[in-house]
Amino acid sequence: MGKHHILMIPYPVQGHVIPLMELAQSLAKYGFQVTFANIQSTHKRILNSFGGKNILHDQIHLISVLDESESGEDKNVPGKLSEAIFKIMPGKIEKLIQENNASEDEKITCVIVDQSLGWALEIAAKMGIKRAAFLTAAAANLVLGFNIPKLIDDGIIDNSGTPAIKDHIFQFEPTMPIMNTSDLVWTRMGNLTMQKIIFDMMVHNNKAVKSADWLICNSTYDLEPGAFKLAPEIVPIGPLLASNCIEPNTFPPKAEPRSSSKESPNSMAGSFWPEDPTCLNWLDQQSLCSVVYVSFGSFTIFNEAQFQELALGLELSNMPFLWVVRSDALDAKTDIFLKNFVERTGRKKGKIVNWALQQKVLCHPSIGCFISHCGWNSTIEAISNGVPILCWPYFADQFMNQSYICDIWKVGLGLKKEANGIISCGEIKDKVEELQGNDAFKKRALQLKEITMSSVKEGGRAYQNFIKFIQWIKSS
């Protein structure tokens, strides 16, 4: 391998893998050799999504370091995967580095890891290797983590992260999200065991992350000025998109007007599912800014009642829609309902796919708005294309992102649940119509797009940060 060999380690879930893979592709184009280390199941899913085609740069080497029996996935043991990532995987990574560094040609000179994997940063520090932490979420997410001791001292949460005051509202800085103690990252992570794991991880990672040589994130100064003011050690290099994988002398390309599918970005490497290209041909047949795009990421699963309300809401809006419905999120009854729904609404009115080329979809001129779970990748992709967002957060940091979208940037709307916890078809219809019918949302979204994309133009702050990062990796 070449002189500069980078080991990259994502947290092995879809939303963390994709931005790290986009960073890997940018680094490979600068001549770096990249080893991308994953657990076996995630490694397989990425390879399967390629459909046998080599779409990665030849300087990126995908490997598996943790098999399914070690991670508990072969028997679907709850909590086993998280335990394996933090207890078994460190030994595997340390051994991998030792084996590579026994040869000068294979030597790993820099480690870039998901910031949630603080143990990897500690291993790199112990072995005298350059280390960078990469934040795949909003910078505000890390600011929250850094402020955990203050929240405890102020009596807002206790030492275990449990809210001392239910539904207490607070804000670290006027341009940062409005936070609710019931919607903190760890309090929105399912059962109490998982909440404790996430909280403890955030507390433990603070020290490791702050000691990293670089702490980079997929964001911009303009999107989160307050967060970067409170945590200036975080360096934004975003937005990282397949359309502007960073190349020498051309990073990043000029921000062009939203284009048709024929000119849109390449497919995302790192996807867990094969992407359905037929949706782009369907979008080509729709009117400008008319389509409601619906996608809830890789984790969201609705119960039968909520799924049907969503479908009926789309039908009542009487607008064309592109809806991503993962096959693994359907049971037999929901599958039957969906087939009947498609027959009733007609394939010209709506299109349903298992997985979409999201970055291509969001830059298509027929997209009018995006019903989203508000994951950070989806948020950044929508903002980068000037698409208003109808917010439907599911867990973790998605509630924080919703506050950015609705309260701070004002480019979207939230949905209100009924007393039974269901968002009604009427609420969905009304909010879609409001978002599509109010030009102010579109105007603000397009303004935010221009501000955001200017950061990755030559001379922009993200451009400058990335070049400095490249120079640091190459320095002896």
Tab-separated table of C-alpha atoms in Angstrom, residues 102-389:
chain	number	residue	atom	x	y	z
A	102	ALA	CA	4.528	-5.067	10.907
A	103	SER	CA	5.084	-4.181	7.246
A	104	GLU	CA	6.202	-0.719	6.164
A	105	ASP	CA	4.161	-1.008	2.959
A	106	GLU	CA	0.950	-1.853	4.851
A	107	LYS	CA	1.473	0.509	7.768
A	108	ILE	CA	-1.601	2.369	9.009
A	109	THR	CA	-0.668	6.027	9.487
A	110	CYS	CA	-4.036	7.503	10.444
A	111	VAL	CA	-7.254	6.262	12.042
A	112	ILE	CA	-10.597	7.996	11.350
A	113	VAL	CA	-13.432	6.603	13.440
A	114	ASP	CA	-17.045	7.264	14.264
A	115	GLN	CA	-16.939	9.502	17.321
A	116	SER	CA	-19.142	7.053	19.225
A	117	LEU	CA	-16.257	4.548	19.162
A	118	GLY	CA	-14.012	6.294	21.659
A	119	TRP	CA	-12.139	3.050	22.325
A	120	ALA	CA	-10.714	3.155	18.785
A	121	LEU	CA	-9.281	6.604	19.429
A	122	GLU	CA	-7.700	5.310	22.634
A	123	ILE	CA	-6.102	2.395	20.749
A	124	ALA	CA	-4.699	4.762	18.112
A	125	ALA	CA	-3.295	7.052	20.810
A	126	LYS	CA	-1.632	4.112	22.572
A	127	MET	CA	-0.048	2.961	19.304
A	128	GLY	CA	1.160	6.444	18.345
A	129	ILE	CA	-1.084	6.782	15.270
A	130	LYS	CA	-2.747	9.971	14.094
A	131	ARG	CA	-6.395	9.930	15.026
A	132	ALA	CA	-9.496	11.802	13.957
A	133	ALA	CA	-13.027	11.459	15.270
A	134	PHE	CA	-15.879	11.885	12.790
A	135	LEU	CA	-19.313	13.030	13.952
A	136	THR	CA	-22.067	11.769	11.659
A	137	ALA	CA	-24.780	13.707	13.530
A	138	ALA	CA	-25.308	17.433	14.015
A	139	ALA	CA	-22.634	19.296	15.974
A	140	ALA	CA	-25.386	20.087	18.486
A	141	ASN	CA	-25.471	16.398	19.348
A	142	LEU	CA	-21.869	16.521	20.584
A	143	VAL	CA	-22.441	19.823	22.370
A	144	LEU	CA	-25.209	18.057	24.286
A	145	GLY	CA	-22.778	15.276	25.208
A	146	PHE	CA	-20.115	17.733	26.322
A	147	ASN	CA	-22.694	19.465	28.551
A	148	ILE	CA	-23.875	16.339	30.394
A	149	PRO	CA	-21.891	17.303	33.558
A	150	LYS	CA	-23.545	20.753	33.520
A	151	LEU	CA	-27.012	19.248	33.076
A	152	ILE	CA	-26.347	17.063	36.121
A	153	ASP	CA	-25.006	20.003	38.170
A	154	ASP	CA	-28.061	22.095	37.210
A	155	GLY	CA	-30.389	19.315	38.369
A	156	ILE	CA	-31.903	18.783	34.915
A	157	ILE	CA	-30.828	15.101	34.745
A	158	ASP	CA	-29.387	12.719	37.343
A	159	ASN	CA	-26.125	10.765	37.184
A	160	SER	CA	-27.743	8.028	35.094
A	161	GLY	CA	-29.154	10.480	32.532
A	162	THR	CA	-32.729	10.186	33.791
A	163	PRO	CA	-34.581	13.522	33.540
A	164	ALA	CA	-35.033	15.066	36.973
A	165	ILE	CA	-37.720	17.298	35.510
A	166	LYS	CA	-40.052	15.713	32.971
A	167	ASP	CA	-40.606	17.704	29.772
A	168	HIS	CA	-38.203	20.430	30.898
A	169	ILE	CA	-37.389	22.772	27.989
A	170	PHE	CA	-33.925	24.293	27.582
A	171	GLN	CA	-31.630	25.734	24.933
A	172	PHE	CA	-27.846	26.093	25.079
A	173	GLU	CA	-27.695	29.015	22.645
A	174	PRO	CA	-30.309	30.969	20.606
A	175	THR	CA	-29.318	29.371	17.273
A	176	MET	CA	-29.279	25.843	18.703
A	177	PRO	CA	-32.205	23.401	18.935
A	178	ILE	CA	-34.820	23.788	21.636
A	179	MET	CA	-34.445	20.631	23.737
A	180	ASN	CA	-36.897	18.702	25.884
A	181	THR	CA	-35.654	16.345	28.620
A	182	SER	CA	-38.094	13.729	27.305
A	183	ASP	CA	-36.484	13.919	23.851
A	184	LEU	CA	-32.773	13.788	24.662
A	185	VAL	CA	-30.676	11.445	22.525
A	186	TRP	CA	-30.472	8.710	25.156
A	187	THR	CA	-34.031	9.086	26.466
A	188	ARG	CA	-35.296	8.319	22.955
A	189	MET	CA	-33.407	5.035	22.583
A	190	GLY	CA	-36.053	2.429	23.413
A	191	ASN	CA	-35.835	0.449	26.642
A	192	LEU	CA	-34.032	1.537	29.798
A	193	THR	CA	-31.095	-0.798	29.139
A	194	MET	CA	-30.357	0.774	25.764
A	195	GLN	CA	-30.841	4.269	27.198
A	196	LYS	CA	-28.216	3.536	29.849
A	197	ILE	CA	-25.792	2.102	27.260
A	198	ILE	CA	-26.069	5.210	25.062
A	199	PHE	CA	-25.788	7.618	27.995
A	200	ASP	CA	-22.707	5.855	29.416
A	201	MET	CA	-21.145	5.764	25.947
A	202	MET	CA	-21.613	9.515	25.513
A	203	VAL	CA	-20.076	10.217	28.927
A	204	HIS	CA	-17.127	7.893	28.299
A	205	ASN	CA	-16.496	9.197	24.784
A	206	ASN	CA	-16.196	12.842	25.837
A	207	LYS	CA	-12.610	12.452	26.993
A	208	ALA	CA	-11.483	10.321	24.038
A	209	VAL	CA	-13.141	12.581	21.472
A	210	LYS	CA	-11.685	15.770	22.929
A	211	SER	CA	-8.201	14.229	22.901
A	212	ALA	CA	-8.369	13.343	19.189
A	213	ASP	CA	-6.034	15.237	16.861
A	214	TRP	CA	-9.032	16.275	14.754
A	215	LEU	CA	-12.762	16.265	15.436
A	216	ILE	CA	-14.599	16.647	12.128
A	217	CYS	CA	-18.295	16.610	11.310
A	218	ASN	CA	-20.735	16.543	8.410
A	219	SER	CA	-22.143	20.014	8.969
A	220	THR	CA	-21.441	23.691	8.245
A	221	TYR	CA	-20.797	26.812	10.292
A	222	ASP	CA	-23.829	28.496	8.769
A	223	LEU	CA	-26.241	25.724	9.767
A	224	GLU	CA	-25.036	25.506	13.382
A	225	PRO	CA	-23.257	28.722	14.415
A	226	GLY	CA	-24.189	28.324	18.070
A	227	ALA	CA	-22.888	24.782	18.325
A	228	PHE	CA	-19.516	25.701	16.792
A	229	LYS	CA	-19.293	28.743	19.051
A	230	LEU	CA	-19.748	26.562	22.146
A	231	ALA	CA	-17.495	23.765	20.851
A	232	PRO	CA	-14.889	25.344	18.540
A	233	GLU	CA	-12.880	22.103	18.562
A	234	ILE	CA	-15.482	20.612	16.192
A	235	VAL	CA	-14.440	21.262	12.573
A	236	PRO	CA	-17.181	21.099	9.892
A	237	ILE	CA	-16.266	19.699	6.460
A	238	GLY	CA	-19.789	19.215	5.098
A	239	PRO	CA	-22.040	18.717	3.438
A	240	LEU	CA	-20.514	15.388	2.420
A	241	LEU	CA	-22.614	14.177	-0.495
A	242	ALA	CA	-22.019	11.694	-3.287
A	243	SER	CA	-22.395	14.630	-5.681
A	244	ASN	CA	-19.335	16.387	-4.310
A	245	CYS	CA	-16.957	13.645	-3.238
A	246	ILE	CA	-13.882	15.725	-2.706
A	247	GLU	CA	-11.387	15.662	-5.593
A	248	PRO	CA	-8.059	17.495	-5.970
A	249	ASN	CA	-8.433	20.906	-7.637
A	250	THR	CA	-12.150	20.360	-8.205
A	251	PHE	CA	-13.468	19.932	-4.676
A	252	PRO	CA	-16.156	20.726	-4.412
A	253	PRO	CA	-18.081	21.247	-7.652
A	254	LYS	CA	-20.039	24.431	-8.035
A	255	ALA	CA	-23.508	24.320	-6.533
A	256	GLU	CA	-25.708	24.068	-9.626
A	257	PRO	CA	-29.495	24.463	-9.826
A	258	ARG	CA	-31.462	21.334	-9.030
A	259	SER	CA	-31.175	19.095	-12.066
A	260	SER	CA	-32.897	16.136	-13.648
A	261	SER	CA	-31.963	12.557	-12.830
A	262	LYS	CA	-29.699	12.427	-15.884
A	263	GLU	CA	-27.355	14.951	-14.275
A	264	SER	CA	-27.754	13.989	-10.627
A	265	PRO	CA	-25.107	12.491	-8.339
A	266	ASN	CA	-23.775	8.968	-8.300
A	267	SER	CA	-25.338	6.268	-6.146
A	268	MET	CA	-24.380	6.217	-2.509
A	269	ALA	CA	-21.744	3.658	-1.609
A	270	GLY	CA	-22.450	2.104	1.764
A	271	SER	CA	-26.172	1.595	1.257
A	272	PHE	CA	-27.573	-1.480	3.020
A	273	TRP	CA	-30.200	-2.117	0.327
A	274	PRO	CA	-30.068	-2.182	-3.486
A	275	GLU	CA	-31.443	1.111	-4.737
A	276	ASP	CA	-34.377	1.093	-7.161
A	277	PRO	CA	-33.485	3.272	-10.177
A	278	THR	CA	-37.000	3.111	-11.674
A	279	CYS	CA	-38.176	5.864	-9.340
A	280	LEU	CA	-36.067	8.368	-11.273
A	281	ASN	CA	-37.833	7.596	-14.559
A	282	TRP	CA	-41.148	7.962	-12.731
A	283	LEU	CA	-40.063	11.330	-11.303
A	284	ASP	CA	-39.160	12.512	-14.805
A	285	GLN	CA	-42.849	12.205	-15.709
A	286	GLN	CA	-44.071	14.398	-12.823
A	287	SER	CA	-44.621	18.154	-12.708
A	288	LEU	CA	-42.127	20.597	-11.208
A	289	CYS	CA	-42.104	20.586	-7.365
A	290	SER	CA	-45.250	18.427	-7.246
A	291	VAL	CA	-44.089	15.167	-5.628
A	292	VAL	CA	-44.208	14.320	-1.930
A	293	TYR	CA	-41.158	12.164	-1.144
A	294	VAL	CA	-41.647	9.864	1.866
A	295	SER	CA	-38.787	7.997	3.519
A	296	PHE	CA	-38.050	7.120	7.142
A	297	GLY	CA	-34.537	5.719	7.010
A	298	SER	CA	-33.263	2.318	8.028
A	299	PHE	CA	-34.790	1.909	11.511
A	300	THR	CA	-38.327	3.329	11.608
A	301	ILE	CA	-41.125	0.770	11.821
A	302	PHE	CA	-44.799	1.754	12.113
A	303	ASN	CA	-47.561	-0.319	13.626
A	304	GLU	CA	-50.458	-1.322	11.391
A	305	ALA	CA	-52.718	1.562	12.440
A	306	GLN	CA	-50.070	4.230	11.863
A	307	PHE	CA	-48.999	2.754	8.543
A	308	GLN	CA	-52.577	2.897	7.269
A	309	GLU	CA	-53.071	6.480	8.475
A	310	LEU	CA	-49.942	7.520	6.578
A	311	ALA	CA	-51.149	5.838	3.401
A	312	LEU	CA	-54.593	7.440	3.702
A	313	GLY	CA	-53.018	10.830	4.403
A	314	LEU	CA	-51.024	10.607	1.180
A	315	GLU	CA	-54.164	9.591	-0.696
A	316	LEU	CA	-56.212	12.457	0.765
A	317	SER	CA	-53.550	15.019	-0.173
A	318	ASN	CA	-54.249	14.150	-3.818
A	319	MET	CA	-50.604	14.811	-4.677
A	320	PRO	CA	-48.188	12.466	-6.457
A	321	PHE	CA	-45.934	10.676	-3.986
A	322	LEU	CA	-42.782	8.566	-3.965
A	323	TRP	CA	-42.824	6.362	-0.861
A	324	VAL	CA	-39.931	4.213	0.364
A	325	VAL	CA	-41.289	1.141	2.176
A	326	ARG	CA	-38.633	-1.329	3.272
A	327	SER	CA	-39.728	-4.950	2.773
A	328	ASP	CA	-38.339	-5.848	6.212
A	329	ALA	CA	-40.741	-3.340	7.787
A	330	LEU	CA	-43.868	-5.111	6.481
A	331	ASP	CA	-45.863	-7.913	8.032
A	332	ALA	CA	-48.387	-10.003	6.096
A	333	LYS	CA	-51.416	-7.798	6.884
A	334	THR	CA	-49.611	-4.565	6.064
A	335	ASP	CA	-48.325	-6.054	2.822
A	336	ILE	CA	-51.881	-6.900	1.727
A	337	PHE	CA	-53.086	-3.418	2.693
A	338	LEU	CA	-50.253	-1.852	0.698
A	339	LYS	CA	-51.041	-3.864	-2.448
A	340	ASN	CA	-54.715	-2.839	-2.244
A	341	PHE	CA	-53.674	0.764	-1.644
A	342	VAL	CA	-51.496	0.771	-4.774
A	343	GLU	CA	-54.341	-0.674	-6.852
A	344	ARG	CA	-56.742	1.937	-5.543
A	345	THR	CA	-54.522	5.009	-5.924
A	346	GLY	CA	-52.982	3.977	-9.231
A	347	ARG	CA	-49.341	3.740	-10.160
A	348	LYS	CA	-49.382	7.087	-11.972
A	349	LYS	CA	-50.412	8.868	-8.784
A	350	GLY	CA	-47.860	7.240	-6.534
A	351	LYS	CA	-44.822	5.002	-6.633
A	352	ILE	CA	-43.621	2.717	-3.830
A	353	VAL	CA	-40.072	1.358	-3.761
A	354	ASN	CA	-38.068	-0.761	-1.326
A	355	TRP	CA	-35.130	1.681	-1.276
A	356	ALA	CA	-34.388	4.852	-3.219
A	357	LEU	CA	-31.324	6.641	-4.505
A	358	GLN	CA	-32.127	9.399	-2.037
A	359	GLN	CA	-29.563	11.980	-3.066
A	360	LYS	CA	-30.693	11.645	-6.683
A	361	VAL	CA	-34.334	11.846	-5.631
A	362	LEU	CA	-33.908	14.969	-3.520
A	363	CYS	CA	-32.105	16.853	-6.287
A	364	HIS	CA	-34.810	16.000	-8.814
A	365	PRO	CA	-36.861	19.065	-9.885
A	366	SER	CA	-40.206	17.284	-9.403
A	367	ILE	CA	-39.733	16.908	-5.612
A	368	GLY	CA	-41.840	19.400	-3.667
A	369	CYS	CA	-41.383	18.300	-0.066
A	370	PHE	CA	-39.921	15.494	2.033
A	371	ILE	CA	-41.722	13.584	4.804
A	372	SER	CA	-38.749	12.474	6.864
A	373	HIS	CA	-37.677	10.861	10.139
A	374	CYS	CA	-35.164	13.728	10.394
A	375	GLY	CA	-32.006	11.638	10.524
A	376	TRP	CA	-29.017	13.937	10.065
A	377	ASN	CA	-28.045	12.512	6.651
A	378	SER	CA	-31.581	13.013	5.333
A	379	THR	CA	-31.703	16.486	6.861
A	380	ILE	CA	-28.414	17.541	5.272
A	381	GLU	CA	-29.436	16.067	1.904
A	382	ALA	CA	-32.762	17.915	1.932
A	383	ILE	CA	-31.176	21.204	3.003
A	384	SER	CA	-28.496	20.871	0.295
A	385	ASN	CA	-31.244	20.621	-2.330
A	386	GLY	CA	-33.622	23.280	-1.033
A	387	VAL	CA	-36.397	20.821	-0.152
A	388	PRO	CA	-38.851	21.689	2.691
A	389	ILE	CA	-39.310	18.945	5.305
